[in-house]
Coordinates of N, CA and C in Angstrom, one line a residue:
F1 N -39.7 -105.7 9.1 CA -39.4 -106.3 10.5 C -39.4 -107.6 10.9
S2 N -40.4 -108.8 10.4 CA -40.4 -109.8 10.6 C -39.1 -110.8 9.7
D3 N -38.7 -110.2 8.6 CA -37.3 -111.2 7.8 C -36.2 -110.7 8.8
L4 N -36.0 -109.4 9.5 CA -34.8 -109.4 10.6 C -35.0 -110.1 11.5
V5 N -36.3 -110.6 12.3 CA -36.9 -111.4 13.4 C -36.2 -112.8 13.0
E6 N -36.6 -113.1 11.9 CA -36.5 -114.4 11.4 C -34.8 -114.9 11.2
I7 N -34.5 -113.9 10.8 CA -32.9 -114.1 10.7 C -32.2 -114.2 11.9
M8 N -32.3 -113.3 12.9 CA -32.3 -113.4 14.2 C -32.2 -114.2 14.9
E9 N -33.5 -115.2 14.4 CA -34.1 -116.3 15.4 C -33.1 -117.4 14.9
G10 N -32.6 -117.5 13.6 CA -31.8 -118.8 12.7 C -30.5 -118.4 13.2
L11 N -29.8 -117.3 13.8 CA -28.8 -117.1 14.1 C -28.4 -117.7 15.6
R12 N -29.7 -117.1 16.4 CA -29.4 -117.5 17.7 C -29.7 -119.1 17.7
A13 N -30.7 -119.9 17.0 CA -31.1 -121.3 17.1 C -30.2 -122.3 16.9
E14 N -30.4 -123.4 17.5 CA -29.9 -124.4 17.4 C -29.3 -124.9 15.9
G15 N -27.6 -125.1 16.0 CA -26.9 -125.1 14.5 C -26.8 -123.8 13.9
G16 N -27.2 -122.7 14.6 CA -27.0 -121.3 14.1 C -25.7 -120.9 14.2
C17 N -25.4 -119.6 14.5 CA -23.9 -118.9 14.4 C -23.5 -118.9 15.6
E18 N -22.3 -119.6 16.4 CA -21.8 -119.8 17.5 C -21.8 -118.5 18.4
W19 N -21.0 -117.4 17.4 CA -20.8 -116.3 18.4 C -22.1 -115.7 18.6
D20 N -23.3 -115.5 17.7 CA -24.4 -115.0 18.6 C -25.0 -115.6 19.5
R21 N -24.9 -117.2 19.5 CA -25.5 -118.2 20.4 C -24.8 -117.6 21.8
A22 N -23.6 -117.3 21.8 CA -22.9 -117.0 22.7 C -23.0 -115.7 23.4
Q23 N -23.6 -114.9 23.0 CA -23.9 -113.5 23.5 C -25.0 -113.4 24.5
T24 N -24.5 -112.2 25.1 CA -25.6 -112.3 26.3 C -25.9 -110.6 26.3
H25 N -27.1 -110.2 27.1 CA -27.1 -108.3 27.2 C -25.8 -107.9 27.4
E26 N -25.2 -108.5 28.6 CA -24.3 -107.7 28.7 C -22.7 -107.6 27.8
S27 N -22.9 -108.8 26.8 CA -21.6 -108.8 25.9 C -21.9 -108.0 25.0
I28 N -23.0 -107.3 24.5 CA -23.3 -106.7 23.5 C -23.6 -105.5 23.5
R29 N -24.1 -105.1 25.2 CA -24.5 -103.8 26.0 C -23.5 -102.5 24.9
I30 N -22.4 -102.7 24.6 CA -21.5 -101.5 24.3 C -22.0 -101.6 22.1
N31 N -22.4 -102.5 21.8 CA -22.7 -102.4 20.3 C -23.8 -101.6 20.7
L32 N -24.9 -101.6 21.4 CA -25.8 -100.4 21.1 C -25.6 -99.2 21.6
I33 N -24.8 -99.0 22.5 CA -24.1 -97.7 22.7 C -23.3 -97.1 21.8
E34 N -22.4 -97.7 21.1 CA -21.9 -97.2 19.8 C -22.7 -97.1 18.5
E35 N -23.8 -97.6 18.1 CA -24.6 -98.0 17.3 C -25.4 -96.3 17.7
A36 N -25.9 -96.2 18.8 CA -26.8 -95.2 19.5 C -25.8 -93.8 19.2
Y37 N -24.8 -94.0 19.5 CA -23.8 -92.5 19.3 C -23.9 -92.4 17.6
E38 N -23.3 -93.4 17.2 CA -23.6 -93.2 15.6 C -24.6 -92.8 15.3
L39 N -25.7 -92.8 15.4 CA -27.3 -92.6 14.9 C -27.1 -91.3 15.2
V40 N -26.8 -90.9 16.1 CA -27.1 -89.4 16.7 C -25.9 -88.6 16.2
D41 N -24.5 -89.0 15.5 CA -23.9 -88.3 14.8 C -24.3 -88.0 13.4
A42 N -25.2 -89.1 12.3 CA -25.9 -88.9 11.4 C -26.9 -88.0 11.7
I43 N -27.7 -88.0 12.8 CA -28.9 -86.7 12.9 C -28.4 -85.6 12.8
D44 N -27.1 -85.2 13.8 CA -26.3 -84.3 13.8 C -25.7 -83.8 12.4
S45 N -25.5 -84.7 11.3 CA -24.9 -84.1 10.3 C -25.8 -84.0 9.0
R46 N -27.0 -84.5 9.4 CA -28.6 -84.2 8.5 C -28.0 -85.1 7.3
S47 N -27.5 -86.2 7.7 CA -27.4 -87.2 6.4 C -28.4 -88.3 6.4
R48 N -29.4 -88.6 5.4 CA -30.2 -89.1 5.1 C -30.0 -90.4 4.9
D49 N -28.6 -90.5 4.3 CA -28.0 -91.8 4.1 C -27.7 -92.6 5.3
M50 N -26.6 -91.8 6.1 CA -25.8 -92.1 7.0 C -27.2 -92.4 8.3
M51 N -28.3 -91.7 8.4 CA -29.2 -91.9 9.3 C -30.0 -93.4 9.2
L52 N -30.5 -93.6 7.9 CA -30.8 -94.9 7.4 C -30.4 -95.7 8.0
E53 N -29.0 -95.8 7.9 CA -27.8 -97.2 7.6 C -27.7 -97.2 9.7
E54 N -27.7 -96.3 10.2 CA -27.7 -96.5 11.5 C -28.4 -96.3 12.3
A55 N -30.2 -96.3 11.9 CA -31.2 -96.3 12.1 C -31.4 -98.1 12.1
G56 N -31.1 -98.4 11.2 CA -30.8 -99.7 10.9 C -30.2 -100.5 11.9
D57 N -29.0 -100.3 12.1 CA -28.0 -100.9 13.1 C -28.7 -100.9 14.6
V58 N -29.3 -99.7 14.9 CA -30.0 -99.7 15.9 C -31.1 -100.6 16.4
L59 N -31.5 -100.4 15.3 CA -33.2 -101.5 15.0 C -32.1 -103.2 15.6
L60 N -31.4 -103.4 14.5 CA -30.4 -104.6 15.3 C -30.3 -104.9 16.0
Q61 N -30.0 -104.0 16.9 CA -29.1 -104.2 18.6 C -30.8 -104.5 19.3
A62 N -31.5 -103.6 18.8 CA -33.0 -104.2 19.9 C -33.1 -105.3 19.4
V63 N -33.4 -105.8 18.2 CA -33.9 -107.2 17.7 C -32.9 -108.2 18.4
F64 N -31.8 -108.0 18.6 CA -30.7 -109.0 19.0 C -30.9 -109.1 20.7
H65 N -31.3 -107.7 21.4 CA -31.5 -108.1 22.7 C -33.0 -108.7 23.1
T66 N -33.8 -108.3 22.6 CA -35.2 -109.1 22.3 C -35.0 -110.6 22.3
Q67 N -34.2 -110.9 21.2 CA -34.3 -112.4 20.6 C -33.4 -113.1 21.9
I68 N -32.4 -112.3 22.7 CA -31.9 -113.3 24.0 C -32.7 -113.5 25.0
A69 N -33.4 -112.4 25.2 CA -34.8 -112.2 26.0 C -35.4 -113.4 26.4
K70 N -36.0 -113.5 24.7 CA -37.1 -114.4 24.6 C -36.6 -115.8 24.4
D71 N -35.4 -116.1 24.2 CA -34.6 -117.1 24.4 C -34.5 -117.8 25.4
E72 N -34.4 -116.6 26.6 CA -34.2 -117.0 28.0 C -35.5 -117.0 28.9
G73 N -36.5 -116.7 27.8 CA -38.0 -116.6 28.6 C -38.5 -115.5 29.4
D74 N -37.5 -114.4 29.1 CA -37.9 -113.3 29.8 C -39.4 -112.5 29.2
F75 N -38.8 -112.0 28.1 CA -40.0 -111.5 26.9 C -39.9 -111.6 25.4
G76 N -40.9 -111.0 24.8 CA -40.5 -111.4 23.2 C -41.0 -110.5 22.7
Y77 N -41.5 -110.3 21.3 CA -41.6 -109.2 20.5 C -42.9 -108.6 20.2
R78 N -43.9 -109.4 21.2 CA -45.3 -108.7 21.5 C -45.0 -107.8 22.7
A79 N -46.2 -106.7 23.0 CA -46.4 -105.8 24.1 C -46.7 -106.4 25.2
L80 N -46.2 -106.1 26.3 CA -47.0 -106.8 27.7 C -48.2 -106.0 27.6
P81 N -49.5 -107.0 28.1 CA -50.6 -106.8 28.2 C -50.6 -104.9 29.3
Q82 N -51.3 -104.2 29.0 CA -51.8 -103.3 29.8 C -52.2 -103.4 30.7
T83 N -51.6 -103.2 32.3 CA -52.4 -103.2 33.6 C -52.9 -101.6 34.0
A84 N -54.4 -102.4 34.5 CA -54.9 -100.7 35.1 C -54.1 -100.3 36.2

């Protein structure tokens, strides 16, 4: 997981990938929806290989959204503290 986070940080960093740097939650939201549907299809087909691939794609989208939020100062990879 830490390797994936490091890669995403590099892609979104100054001098990183211009396409990745330009993305917003809104611009990539459809990607998350598509990947989630593909994971559901893999589960329905009981294909372990497809499930592994699609779960990774969903994870990548989650990391992408988290990195955008981190870059904007909203939240990061650590869980928020519990409130009573």
